[in-house]
Amino acid sequence: MTDTILEVKDMKKYFNSPKGKVHAVDGVSFSIERGSTLGIVGESGCGKSTIGKSILRLTEPSDGQVFFEGKDITEISKREMRRLRKDMQIVFQDPYSSLNPRKTVSQAIREPIVINNIIKGKDAINDRVVELMEMVGLDQRLYNTYPHELDGGRRQRICIARALAVEPKFILCDEPVSALDVSIQAQILNLMKDLQEQLGLTYIFITHDLSVVKFFSDRIIVMYLGKVVETASADDLFKNPVHPYTQALLSSIPVPDLEARKERIMLSGEISSPINPKNECRFAKRCRFVMDVCHESAPDLTEISEGHCVACHLLKTK
Amino acid sequence: MNSNDKKVLEVKNLTVTYESEGSVVEAVNGINLDLTARKTVGLVGETGAGKTTTALSLLGLVQKPQGHVKNGKIIINGKNILEMTEKELENIRGKEIAMIFQDPMTALNPVMTVGDQIAESIVKHEKVKYEEAFAKASELLETVGIDKARAKEYPHQFSGGMRQRVVIAIALACRPGILIADEPTTALDVTIQAQVLDMMKKLKDEYETSMIMITHDLGVVAEICDEVAVMYAGHILEYGVLEDIFNRTKHPYTEGLFNSIPDINDDKIRLVPIDGGMPDPSNLPKGCVFHPRCPYADEKCKTEKPELKNISETHQVACIAYDRPGFSLGRSNS
Ligand SMILES: Nc1ncnc2c1ncn2[C@@H]1O[C@H](COP(=O)(O)OP(=O)(O)OP(=O)(O)O)[C@@H](O)[C@H]1O
Ligand SMILES: Nc1ncnc2c1ncn2[C@@H]1O[C@H](COP(=O)(O)OP(=O)(O)OP(=O)(O)O)[C@@H](O)[C@H]1O
Ligand SMILES: [Mg+2]
Ligand SMILES: [Mg+2]
């Protein structure tokens, strides 16, 4: 039996812009198993953050459903949603702007405990703050320091402690380590992995860094201009990428290894605009295998082997 | 490094500080650097290592009044940059030495067409008519992969990758002998980064430009550099040809950087981060600047400042742990 914690069905999010409708997310479906990590990758503007925000209803999706533990949370009231946010937390890229500069480390961590009424009694709350600081590796001597006195890595630890304070089941991580130096990034990634194991957390991990997503995820979704082009287990995706975009993306990663020099698939052109897209494959303009049919309709996501789905017209020609 | 190869740039004992309200940031602390004709040297290191400050020094652009070049020599084609007047500096910037910044938007003028911006740079250094310069500018756009019909468009009409290519076109307009690129692809998507790096490699060969590539990405270094200087807290800790740094790693900090990156060719379950965080630049550790985070540090490292010493003809490392008999790093080196 699989234990699905979150399911997204045909999610769409369109924004109005002076030039037309921005199809930021255009019919995306996936589900996540409890205790696992789903990575969402793709280039700037492909809709990763918009999916995240729509799941938590920080922005209202234009269409589609989100089931959390079986319940359609696109239907529930704002008030009920607020209560559910206890179970569903978010950690953002920029640990600085998501912290109040006038609150000390302990005050910042105490806040969500008090607001959500997680624990009552001053001593119990203080104990919990100390415990949370320990969990995320913040030294007790930082109890009364302010965020600006700390480096990015420690600030991100505060954000993680705040997310954990309400004892969530699910955490959406939107580029949580992108702003950090590699030596600090590695500390935070290890921490997040340990916490997942200890607490049975489920993560969505949004990033544009493919080496990080491979290290961190069980399953991966590759997006291109609002659509899923390929989804597979992390191993499968890296061993056997099928979509021409995934292939190009993986081959573009600069590898810090002199022996690993490999064939690079160079894409020409740049990502096209997500405004009023035609009914065609959105990657057609940059694709080295483009055929007439690619301009005639958008390919559907099709399962090619267990758990491995690809949206590409090439599949039909094989 | 063949001794017959011509040095186009020599940095000797460069020391730069930023001073404000009683606190002194020691940004660059006595570094030495050589650039040989047609080679690319990578400056690698994390935030605050002093990479940008080093680059700005080479162009005489360290920000005043806080910034002070305290000491050192920067010799470009036989002349010491640090003894030049502003006017003399103006004349060599762009022509003998040019720089590409990380954020293309700050480098471009938003109210001027990209064609005009490239042409302006050409007119400034070469005695040509404007029409001729503009025609040359259009050609350069084609060289960096942008349709010359778009020369009359403004920066905001271009995507991030295209803007960065325009910045590269401006930098290359006068065929500078030395090109400094400060994180030129960090803000770009990987597929666009691959295009831009590929283009830079080709142009560098074609124009016979020597280059300093500043980056925090060891993958990018492997891609484009011939030599590498690993910087930390204003010091060069290890210096060598690409194979020295990647396959014969000697400094614990360099090892820590490699261990911190998830490797797509290797299924690591856990990463091995470097403990702790960056030191306070206005209060650098005594002894070796890296010792508080170094897993190999002993008492001596807390007091004795290591010098960058040659361990082979091409390879230098600043680490006194090698004074201990039989010392070696955990990283398996080929
Ligand atoms: N509030 C908004 N109004 C209009 N358009 C928006 C809004 N938010 C996002 N978009 C557009 O929706 C698309 C998807 O944006 P989104 O931020 O989800 O991308 P992303 O994949 O997270 O990119 P990045 O890697 O740069 O963070 C983009 O074209 C973006 O310009
Ligand atoms: N204008 C300035 N005034 C004061 N301090 C400065 C100034 N510019 C840089 N510094 C400080 O000098 C040190 C070196 O900074 P520099 O920008 O050269 O590092 P970097 O290696 O380029 O880092 P990054 O990877 O973040 O770009 C840092 O501690 C920085 O805070
Ligand atoms: Mg985003
Ligand atoms: Mg810099």
XYZ file of C-alpha atoms and ligand atoms in Angstrom:
716
model
C 0.000 0.000 0.000
C 1.286 3.422 -0.850
C 0.545 6.194 1.565
C -0.058 9.331 -0.446
C 0.116 12.474 1.657
C -0.370 15.060 -1.059
C -1.900 14.891 -4.492
C -2.096 17.652 -7.067
C -4.574 17.220 -9.912
C -4.460 19.228 -13.121
C -3.332 22.409 -11.426
C -3.426 25.607 -13.452
C -2.380 29.082 -12.526
C -2.738 31.922 -14.998
C -1.729 35.504 -14.325
C -3.114 38.506 -16.167
C -0.476 40.709 -17.723
C -0.730 43.671 -20.119
C 0.398 41.403 -22.955
C -2.033 38.565 -22.207
C -2.419 35.573 -19.932
C 0.735 34.174 -18.363
C 0.362 30.394 -18.246
C 2.635 30.009 -15.228
C 1.376 26.511 -14.378
C -0.591 24.709 -17.033
C -2.140 21.410 -16.039
C 0.283 19.832 -13.595
C -0.499 16.610 -11.714
C 1.585 14.588 -9.261
C 1.418 12.893 -5.897
C 3.870 12.463 -3.031
C 4.324 9.588 -0.682
C 4.518 10.252 3.022
C 8.068 10.591 4.278
C 9.589 11.083 0.835
C 11.013 14.021 -1.078
C 9.742 15.224 -4.418
C 12.162 17.478 -6.286
C 10.854 20.020 -8.775
C 13.475 21.288 -11.236
C 13.446 23.513 -14.260
C 14.794 26.819 -15.418
C 13.882 30.274 -14.222
C 10.225 31.121 -14.793
C 9.013 27.572 -15.510
C 6.493 27.818 -12.670
C 8.160 26.037 -9.746
C 7.431 28.662 -7.098
C 3.926 29.192 -8.433
C 3.143 25.492 -7.935
C 4.442 25.722 -4.389
C 2.440 28.812 -3.557
C -0.698 27.351 -5.136
C -0.415 24.174 -3.065
C -0.320 26.208 0.144
C -2.896 28.623 -1.276
C -0.561 31.550 -0.770
C -1.854 32.263 -4.241
C -5.204 30.861 -5.401
C -4.833 28.355 -8.247
C -6.922 29.133 -11.344
C -7.995 25.523 -11.674
C -7.307 22.038 -10.334
C -7.352 20.320 -6.987
C -4.931 19.702 -4.157
C -5.609 16.810 -1.816
C -3.793 16.796 1.522
C -4.332 13.547 3.413
C -7.315 12.881 1.195
C -8.985 16.234 1.706
C -9.457 18.693 -1.160
C -7.881 21.820 0.275
C -8.803 24.037 -2.664
C -12.391 23.797 -1.430
C -11.961 24.648 2.224
C -12.384 28.087 3.802
C -9.462 30.424 4.409
C -9.916 29.881 8.112
C -9.713 26.152 7.854
C -6.707 26.564 5.553
C -4.960 28.630 8.186
C -5.389 25.775 10.623
C -4.033 23.335 8.048
C -0.904 25.440 7.527
C 0.271 23.993 10.804
C 0.706 20.722 8.959
C 2.086 22.348 5.834
C 5.041 24.671 6.245
C 7.291 26.528 3.839
C 10.979 27.495 3.819
C 12.119 30.098 1.292
C 15.354 30.921 -0.469
C 16.157 34.182 1.215
C 16.473 33.569 4.941
C 16.984 37.270 5.548
C 13.793 38.729 4.178
C 11.707 35.999 5.787
C 12.908 36.943 9.281
C 11.864 39.957 11.304
C 15.085 41.938 11.939
C 13.806 43.146 15.322
C 13.243 39.681 16.767
C 16.013 37.677 18.414
C 16.634 34.049 17.515
C 14.587 32.745 20.443
C 11.747 35.228 19.858
C 11.577 34.235 16.193
C 11.296 30.550 17.082
C 8.844 31.177 19.940
C 6.433 33.130 17.744
C 4.847 30.272 15.750
C 4.541 28.152 18.905
C 2.540 30.870 20.637
C 0.454 31.955 17.630
C -0.590 28.388 16.882
C -1.080 27.472 20.513
C 1.182 24.456 20.163
C 2.330 24.422 23.786
C 1.070 26.329 26.815
C 3.047 27.672 29.779
C 6.116 29.873 29.673
C 8.584 27.253 30.878
C 7.320 24.589 28.519
C 7.574 27.023 25.609
C 11.097 28.029 26.577
C 12.119 24.392 26.819
C 10.701 23.790 23.369
C 12.627 26.767 21.917
C 15.845 25.403 23.387
C 15.046 21.967 22.014
C 14.312 23.342 18.538
C 17.546 25.327 18.520
C 19.401 22.152 19.362
C 17.588 20.213 16.645
C 18.662 22.623 13.911
C 22.177 23.047 15.270
C 21.944 26.581 16.632
C 24.254 27.123 19.571
C 22.467 28.192 22.795
C 24.685 31.259 23.057
C 22.834 32.645 20.019
C 19.557 32.722 22.033
C 19.455 36.519 22.243
C 21.205 37.493 18.998
C 19.536 39.214 16.051
C 19.406 37.838 12.500
C 21.706 40.522 11.051
C 24.483 39.333 13.343
C 24.313 35.856 11.811
C 25.449 34.403 8.490
C 23.053 33.050 5.870
C 23.410 29.461 7.008
C 22.442 30.222 10.601
C 19.548 32.391 9.424
C 18.280 29.497 7.331
C 18.530 27.301 10.440
C 16.230 29.756 12.235
C 13.703 29.523 9.387
C 13.820 25.729 9.572
C 13.343 25.825 13.358
C 10.331 28.117 12.878
C 8.834 25.715 10.361
C 9.425 22.764 12.692
C 7.996 24.612 15.693
C 4.413 23.796 14.685
C 5.226 20.105 14.163
C 4.313 19.961 10.478
C 3.938 16.838 8.388
C 4.956 18.486 5.158
C 7.472 21.214 4.312
C 7.700 22.966 0.989
C 11.288 24.107 0.443
C 11.645 26.722 -2.283
C 15.361 27.009 -3.156
C 16.312 26.698 0.538
C 20.068 26.543 -0.086
C 20.488 28.540 -3.289
C 21.681 31.682 -1.520
C 24.235 29.829 0.591
C 27.914 29.082 0.072
C 28.615 25.461 -0.820
C 30.247 24.618 2.511
C 27.188 25.978 4.349
C 24.762 24.517 1.813
C 26.103 21.057 2.606
C 25.470 21.619 6.332
C 21.840 22.600 5.712
C 21.178 19.739 3.289
C 22.499 17.226 5.809
C 20.380 18.818 8.536
C 17.230 18.632 6.440
C 17.886 14.981 5.634
C 18.410 14.130 9.305
C 15.218 15.938 10.325
C 13.263 14.092 7.674
C 14.441 10.791 9.055
C 13.817 11.724 12.704
C 10.404 13.288 12.196
C 9.070 11.427 9.170
C 8.712 14.668 7.221
C 7.571 14.915 3.625
C 9.307 17.498 1.444
C 8.774 19.220 -1.848
C 12.185 20.510 -2.796
C 12.215 23.229 -5.442
C 15.554 24.066 -7.001
C 17.349 24.863 -10.220
C 20.457 23.028 -9.013
C 20.416 19.566 -10.504
C 23.198 18.073 -8.399
C 21.396 19.180 -5.250
C 18.066 17.773 -6.403
C 19.603 14.424 -7.237
C 21.238 14.220 -3.835
C 18.061 15.176 -2.039
C 15.052 13.684 -3.845
C 13.350 10.334 -4.172
C 11.327 11.400 -7.182
C 11.898 14.315 -9.547
C 9.620 16.376 -11.759
C 11.216 18.275 -14.642
C 9.233 21.323 -15.717
C 9.386 23.465 -18.799
C 7.245 26.573 -19.212
C 4.432 25.572 -16.909
C 4.282 21.916 -17.931
C 5.786 18.691 -16.660
C 8.010 17.236 -19.381
C 9.343 14.252 -17.449
C 8.964 12.601 -14.076
C 10.786 9.604 -12.655
C 12.652 8.340 -9.625
C 15.847 10.323 -9.069
C 18.015 7.384 -10.114
C 16.020 6.591 -13.198
C 15.910 10.200 -14.344
C 19.672 10.652 -14.165
C 20.484 7.233 -15.624
C 17.919 7.277 -18.358
C 16.662 10.755 -19.244
C 14.249 10.498 -22.160
C 12.850 13.933 -22.925
C 15.189 15.982 -25.165
C 14.955 18.863 -22.701
C 15.908 16.686 -19.724
C 18.810 15.303 -21.731
C 20.071 18.792 -22.566
C 19.559 20.003 -19.016
C 21.499 17.124 -17.466
C 24.292 17.425 -20.000
C 24.675 21.138 -19.218
C 25.626 20.644 -15.562
C 29.248 21.647 -15.075
C 30.842 18.718 -13.259
C 33.771 19.358 -10.896
C 35.675 16.363 -12.173
C 38.298 16.483 -14.915
C 37.759 12.892 -15.973
C 33.993 13.247 -16.296
C 34.070 15.495 -19.342
C 31.178 14.499 -21.480
C 29.226 15.251 -24.581
C 27.261 18.430 -24.163
C 23.923 18.891 -25.837
C 23.903 22.586 -26.616
C 20.477 24.155 -26.865
C 20.045 27.062 -29.209
C 17.707 29.902 -28.416
C 16.205 30.813 -25.093
C 13.057 29.904 -23.221
C 10.077 31.388 -25.013
C 7.365 33.445 -23.403
C 4.688 31.804 -21.250
C 2.157 34.402 -22.422
C -0.749 32.971 -24.450
C 1.214 29.913 -25.603
C 0.017 28.120 -28.732
C -1.245 24.579 -28.592
C 2.116 23.022 -29.363
C 5.012 21.465 -27.519
C 6.517 24.354 -25.542
C 10.011 23.043 -26.057
C 9.619 22.740 -29.848
C 11.596 25.908 -30.610
C 14.726 24.690 -28.869
C 14.391 20.984 -29.583
C 16.978 19.291 -31.799
C 14.507 16.577 -32.794
C 11.594 18.860 -33.618
C 8.997 17.442 -36.056
C 5.897 18.939 -37.698
C 3.604 17.304 -35.180
C 5.355 19.166 -32.348
C 3.865 22.402 -33.641
C 0.409 20.886 -34.058
C -0.365 19.738 -30.536
C 1.050 19.576 -27.040
C 2.206 16.040 -26.159
C 0.570 14.272 -23.199
C 2.514 12.896 -20.261
C 2.781 9.157 -20.992
C 4.131 6.374 -18.791
C 7.045 4.639 -20.540
C 8.055 2.353 -17.692
C 6.934 1.998 -14.117
C 6.903 5.418 -12.511
C 8.664 7.082 -15.454
C 6.521 9.478 -17.494
C 7.494 11.618 -20.469
C 5.626 14.203 -22.544
C 7.157 14.043 -26.020
C 5.846 13.292 -29.529
C 9.009 11.307 -30.269
C 7.641 8.462 -28.155
C 4.985 7.742 -30.778
C 7.489 7.570 -33.605
C 9.555 4.883 -31.877
C 53.811 27.153 -16.344
C 56.502 27.332 -18.956
C 58.999 30.022 -18.105
C 59.128 31.078 -21.749
C 55.465 32.050 -21.753
C 54.901 35.745 -21.544
C 53.384 37.122 -18.362
C 50.676 39.625 -19.160
C 49.794 40.338 -15.556
C 51.709 40.123 -12.319
C 50.164 40.759 -8.936
C 52.649 41.060 -6.105
C 51.740 41.125 -2.425
C 48.415 42.865 -3.042
C 46.760 44.060 0.167
C 43.403 45.797 0.236
C 41.321 46.980 3.191
C 37.952 48.657 3.617
C 37.825 51.071 6.527
C 34.767 52.589 8.133
C 33.903 53.846 11.617
C 36.873 52.315 13.329
C 36.494 48.833 11.849
C 38.934 47.575 9.253
C 37.929 44.800 6.859
C 40.987 42.915 5.650
C 39.594 41.998 2.242
C 42.777 40.970 0.416
C 45.888 40.040 2.362
C 49.092 39.956 0.390
C 48.222 37.803 -2.588
C 50.440 36.994 -5.559
C 49.082 36.041 -8.943
C 50.533 35.584 -12.425
C 48.639 35.490 -15.657
C 50.339 34.023 -18.691
C 49.386 34.978 -22.233
C 46.271 33.193 -23.527
C 45.706 31.327 -20.258
C 42.696 31.415 -17.972
C 43.199 31.570 -14.232
C 40.246 30.771 -12.005
C 39.762 32.599 -8.716
C 37.591 30.295 -6.615
C 36.209 30.776 -3.163
C 33.102 31.495 -1.167
C 31.416 34.747 -0.158
C 33.784 37.354 1.184
C 36.946 35.597 -0.007
C 38.067 38.822 -1.680
C 37.610 37.748 -5.294
C 35.751 40.846 -6.492
C 38.052 43.141 -4.523
C 41.054 41.549 -6.234
C 39.427 42.057 -9.632
C 38.522 45.679 -8.923
C 42.116 46.349 -7.836
C 43.378 45.200 -11.227
C 41.322 47.930 -12.894
C 42.050 50.577 -10.276
C 38.372 50.493 -9.303
C 38.460 49.693 -5.579
C 35.659 51.732 -4.086
C 36.734 54.956 -2.365
C 36.724 56.350 0.257
C 36.425 53.088 2.276
C 38.660 51.003 0.038
C 42.445 51.258 0.290
C 45.058 49.412 -1.688
C 47.613 49.253 1.099
C 50.428 47.467 -0.496
C 51.632 45.638 -3.542
C 52.249 45.932 -7.242
C 50.001 45.200 -10.172
C 52.024 45.027 -13.353
C 50.200 44.983 -16.658
C 52.396 44.949 -19.745
C 55.299 46.275 -17.720
C 53.424 49.141 -16.055
C 52.335 49.316 -12.419
C 48.597 50.043 -12.256
C 48.897 51.342 -8.732
C 51.148 54.202 -9.836
C 48.900 55.384 -12.647
C 46.840 58.542 -12.761
C 43.078 58.258 -13.245
C 43.584 59.442 -16.824
C 46.139 56.741 -17.587
C 43.831 54.160 -16.036
C 40.945 55.321 -18.217
C 43.104 54.669 -21.260
C 43.924 51.086 -20.428
C 40.486 50.086 -19.116
C 38.562 48.395 -21.854
C 41.587 48.249 -24.125
C 44.286 46.411 -22.200
C 42.080 45.068 -19.452
C 38.297 44.722 -19.394
C 35.820 43.349 -16.906
C 32.493 41.521 -17.060
C 30.310 41.810 -13.978
C 27.896 39.270 -12.555
C 24.748 41.292 -13.016
C 24.397 42.344 -16.644
C 21.721 44.898 -15.812
C 24.029 47.070 -13.703
C 26.646 46.982 -16.444
C 24.239 48.107 -19.168
C 22.709 51.510 -19.692
C 18.930 51.006 -19.740
C 18.189 54.020 -21.958
C 20.728 53.298 -24.677
C 20.380 50.679 -27.425
C 22.728 47.723 -27.145
C 24.299 48.565 -30.516
C 25.112 52.090 -29.358
C 26.612 50.786 -26.128
C 28.999 48.493 -27.937
C 29.820 51.186 -30.527
C 30.539 53.723 -27.810
C 33.090 51.427 -26.278
C 34.781 51.009 -29.669
C 34.858 54.763 -30.421
C 36.397 55.449 -27.018
C 39.464 53.388 -27.796
C 39.808 53.324 -31.550
C 39.981 56.187 -34.004
C 37.006 55.219 -36.123
C 33.858 56.999 -37.274
C 30.654 56.255 -35.396
C 29.005 54.518 -38.381
C 31.969 52.226 -38.690
C 31.893 51.482 -34.980
C 28.176 50.715 -35.117
C 28.697 48.330 -38.030
C 31.428 46.638 -36.011
C 29.081 46.488 -33.031
C 26.443 44.731 -35.122
C 28.993 42.171 -36.201
C 30.014 41.598 -32.609
C 26.401 40.919 -31.700
C 26.342 38.179 -34.313
C 29.574 36.817 -32.852
C 27.907 36.432 -29.458
C 24.886 34.797 -31.049
C 22.430 37.669 -31.252
C 20.777 38.673 -34.519
C 22.318 41.985 -35.633
C 18.855 43.248 -36.536
C 18.370 43.640 -32.780
C 21.201 46.169 -32.355
C 18.621 48.960 -32.089
C 16.807 47.358 -29.156
C 17.176 48.245 -25.469
C 18.515 45.937 -22.716
C 15.073 45.347 -21.168
C 13.909 43.760 -24.425
C 16.500 41.006 -23.945
C 16.532 37.952 -21.694
C 19.144 37.507 -18.954
C 21.343 35.272 -21.087
C 21.224 37.672 -24.037
C 22.062 40.646 -21.825
C 25.079 38.835 -20.464
C 26.164 38.182 -24.043
C 25.823 41.889 -24.814
C 28.049 42.651 -21.825
C 30.577 40.162 -23.165
C 30.383 41.815 -26.598
C 31.129 45.204 -25.010
C 34.060 43.750 -23.079
C 35.457 42.162 -26.223
C 34.814 45.188 -28.453
C 38.356 46.466 -28.125
C 39.997 43.081 -28.072
C 41.405 43.501 -24.568
C 44.555 41.576 -23.752
C 43.155 40.662 -20.358
C 39.555 39.898 -19.570
C 38.289 39.598 -16.011
C 34.959 37.842 -15.661
C 33.321 38.092 -12.223
C 30.771 35.281 -11.908
C 29.618 35.890 -15.505
C 27.188 32.971 -15.569
C 26.055 32.651 -11.955
C 22.736 34.376 -12.612
C 21.980 32.260 -15.684
C 20.142 28.979 -16.159
C 22.394 25.973 -16.782
C 21.476 25.503 -20.426
C 22.148 29.202 -21.068
C 25.289 29.040 -18.931
C 26.546 26.223 -21.152
C 25.987 28.390 -24.247
C 27.710 31.428 -22.737
C 30.723 29.456 -21.439
C 31.096 27.751 -24.791
C 31.037 31.117 -26.528
C 33.557 32.636 -24.100
C 35.952 29.759 -24.710
C 35.765 30.191 -28.477
C 36.154 33.969 -28.373
C 39.037 33.781 -25.947
C 40.902 31.509 -28.361
C 40.019 33.593 -31.376
C 40.984 36.905 -29.753
C 43.966 35.411 -27.904
C 42.712 36.932 -24.669
C 44.091 36.014 -21.260
C 41.410 35.669 -18.663
C 40.723 35.709 -14.947
C 37.570 33.783 -14.213
C 35.972 34.451 -10.846
C 33.535 31.818 -9.683
C 32.415 29.794 -6.704
C 31.507 26.860 -8.944
C 34.212 24.200 -9.272
C 32.263 22.739 -12.187
C 32.722 25.968 -14.128
C 36.415 25.978 -13.213
C 36.866 22.464 -14.601
C 35.186 23.636 -17.761
C 37.141 26.746 -18.619
C 40.291 27.303 -16.520
C 43.928 26.317 -17.011
C 45.080 27.341 -13.555
C 43.264 27.875 -10.281
C 43.792 30.015 -7.183
C 41.657 28.942 -4.214
C 40.889 31.962 -2.025
C 39.642 32.154 1.544
C 39.365 35.243 3.747
C 41.588 37.308 1.495
C 44.347 34.697 1.179
C 45.283 32.309 -1.577
C 45.474 28.919 0.127
C 46.232 26.771 -2.895
C 47.385 27.559 -6.402
C 48.129 25.293 -9.309
C 47.219 23.976 -12.715
C 43.795 22.376 -13.066
C 45.109 18.852 -12.474
C 46.922 19.946 -9.304
C 43.767 21.330 -7.753
C 41.349 18.619 -8.886
C 43.488 15.489 -8.848
C 46.280 16.354 -6.435
C 44.309 18.430 -3.917
C 46.533 19.548 -1.074
C 44.787 22.190 1.017
C 42.159 21.111 3.612
C 39.894 23.978 2.484
C 40.006 22.872 -1.148
C 39.207 19.346 0.014
C 36.303 20.717 2.061
C 34.902 22.496 -0.983
C 34.968 19.297 -3.034
C 33.370 17.292 -0.224
C 30.560 19.816 0.163
C 29.239 19.550 -3.385
C 26.769 16.847 -4.247
C 28.282 14.959 -7.167
C 25.837 13.816 -9.832
C 28.132 10.922 -10.723
C 28.303 9.598 -7.209
C 25.430 8.513 -4.987
C 26.470 10.046 -1.707
C 24.070 9.535 1.164
C 25.543 12.362 3.185
C 27.700 15.314 2.305
C 30.783 16.197 4.282
C 30.417 19.916 4.967
C 33.065 22.220 6.381
C 32.246 22.938 10.030
C 31.433 26.446 11.186
C 31.064 29.586 9.112
C 33.038 32.337 7.425
C 35.297 34.312 9.777
C 34.558 37.928 10.631
C 36.590 39.858 8.028
C 37.324 42.672 10.474
C 38.709 40.203 12.984
C 40.437 37.420 11.072
C 41.727 34.400 13.003
C 45.375 34.446 14.043
C 47.682 31.872 12.550
C 46.116 30.130 9.566
C 42.859 31.909 8.634
C 41.210 28.543 8.015
C 42.240 26.861 11.274
C 38.927 27.307 13.193
C 37.143 25.229 10.536
C 39.964 22.864 9.654
C 39.625 19.203 10.700
C 43.407 18.782 10.562
C 44.358 21.870 12.606
C 46.589 21.555 15.664
C 47.981 24.048 18.184
C 50.643 25.285 15.794
C 48.002 26.261 13.219
C 46.481 28.690 15.720
C 49.609 30.793 15.917
C 51.786 30.171 12.899
C 50.794 31.822 9.628
C 51.432 29.439 6.735
C 53.168 30.741 3.633
C 52.239 29.700 0.125
C 55.021 27.222 -0.673
C 55.904 25.391 -3.861
C 55.378 21.665 -3.652
C 55.986 21.142 -7.354
C 56.867 23.376 -10.268
C 53.234 24.277 -10.809
C 51.611 23.676 -7.436
C 51.621 25.842 -4.291
C 49.921 25.290 -0.963
C 49.725 27.293 2.271
C 49.434 24.696 5.021
C 51.845 23.879 7.828
C 50.280 20.465 8.449
C 52.673 19.246 5.756
C 55.526 19.891 8.190
C 54.201 16.878 10.113
C 55.777 13.629 8.938
C 53.494 11.570 6.712
C 50.634 14.081 6.649
C 48.069 13.695 3.865
C 44.426 14.561 3.249
C 41.524 12.133 3.434
C 40.405 12.889 -0.123
C 41.678 10.160 -2.372
C 43.851 11.782 -4.966
C 44.713 10.107 -8.195
N 2.281 37.576 -9.433
C 2.572 37.341 -10.721
N 2.029 38.082 -11.714
C 2.305 37.846 -13.013
N 3.127 36.874 -13.442
C 3.711 36.100 -12.504
C 3.474 36.299 -11.102
N 4.189 35.383 -10.405
C 4.853 34.651 -11.344
N 4.563 35.079 -12.590
C 5.071 34.504 -13.859
O 4.780 33.127 -13.840
C 5.865 32.387 -14.417
C 6.358 31.362 -13.426
O 6.995 32.041 -12.332
P 7.616 31.283 -11.081
O 8.080 32.308 -10.122
O 6.674 30.258 -10.608
O 8.869 30.566 -11.736
P 10.042 29.723 -11.038
O 10.112 28.446 -11.775
O 9.864 29.695 -9.579
O 11.319 30.598 -11.433
P 12.666 30.910 -10.594
O 13.566 29.729 -10.815
O 13.209 32.126 -11.312
O 12.282 31.152 -9.185
C 6.896 33.418 -14.843
O 6.714 33.716 -16.208
C 6.566 34.605 -13.985
O 6.966 35.801 -14.638
N 32.674 48.638 -0.390
C 32.955 47.876 0.673
N 32.963 48.382 1.919
C 33.260 47.620 2.985
N 33.557 46.318 2.935
C 33.558 45.735 1.716
C 33.253 46.475 0.538
N 33.324 45.630 -0.529
C 33.657 44.419 -0.025
N 33.813 44.479 1.327
C 34.205 43.364 2.206
O 35.435 42.852 1.756
C 35.473 41.428 1.847
C 35.762 40.833 0.474
O 34.652 41.102 -0.361
P 34.583 40.711 -1.901
O 33.363 41.328 -2.460
O 35.865 41.032 -2.557
O 34.419 39.130 -1.814
P 34.026 38.079 -2.945
O 35.021 36.977 -2.840
O 33.874 38.743 -4.256
O 32.628 37.531 -2.396
P 31.269 37.104 -3.173
O 31.445 35.679 -3.556
O 30.214 37.278 -2.137
O 31.114 38.032 -4.355
C 34.133 41.023 2.428
O 34.260 40.817 3.788
C 33.246 42.204 2.138
O 32.211 42.319 3.105
Mg 11.031 30.425 -7.924
Mg 32.205 38.971 -5.573
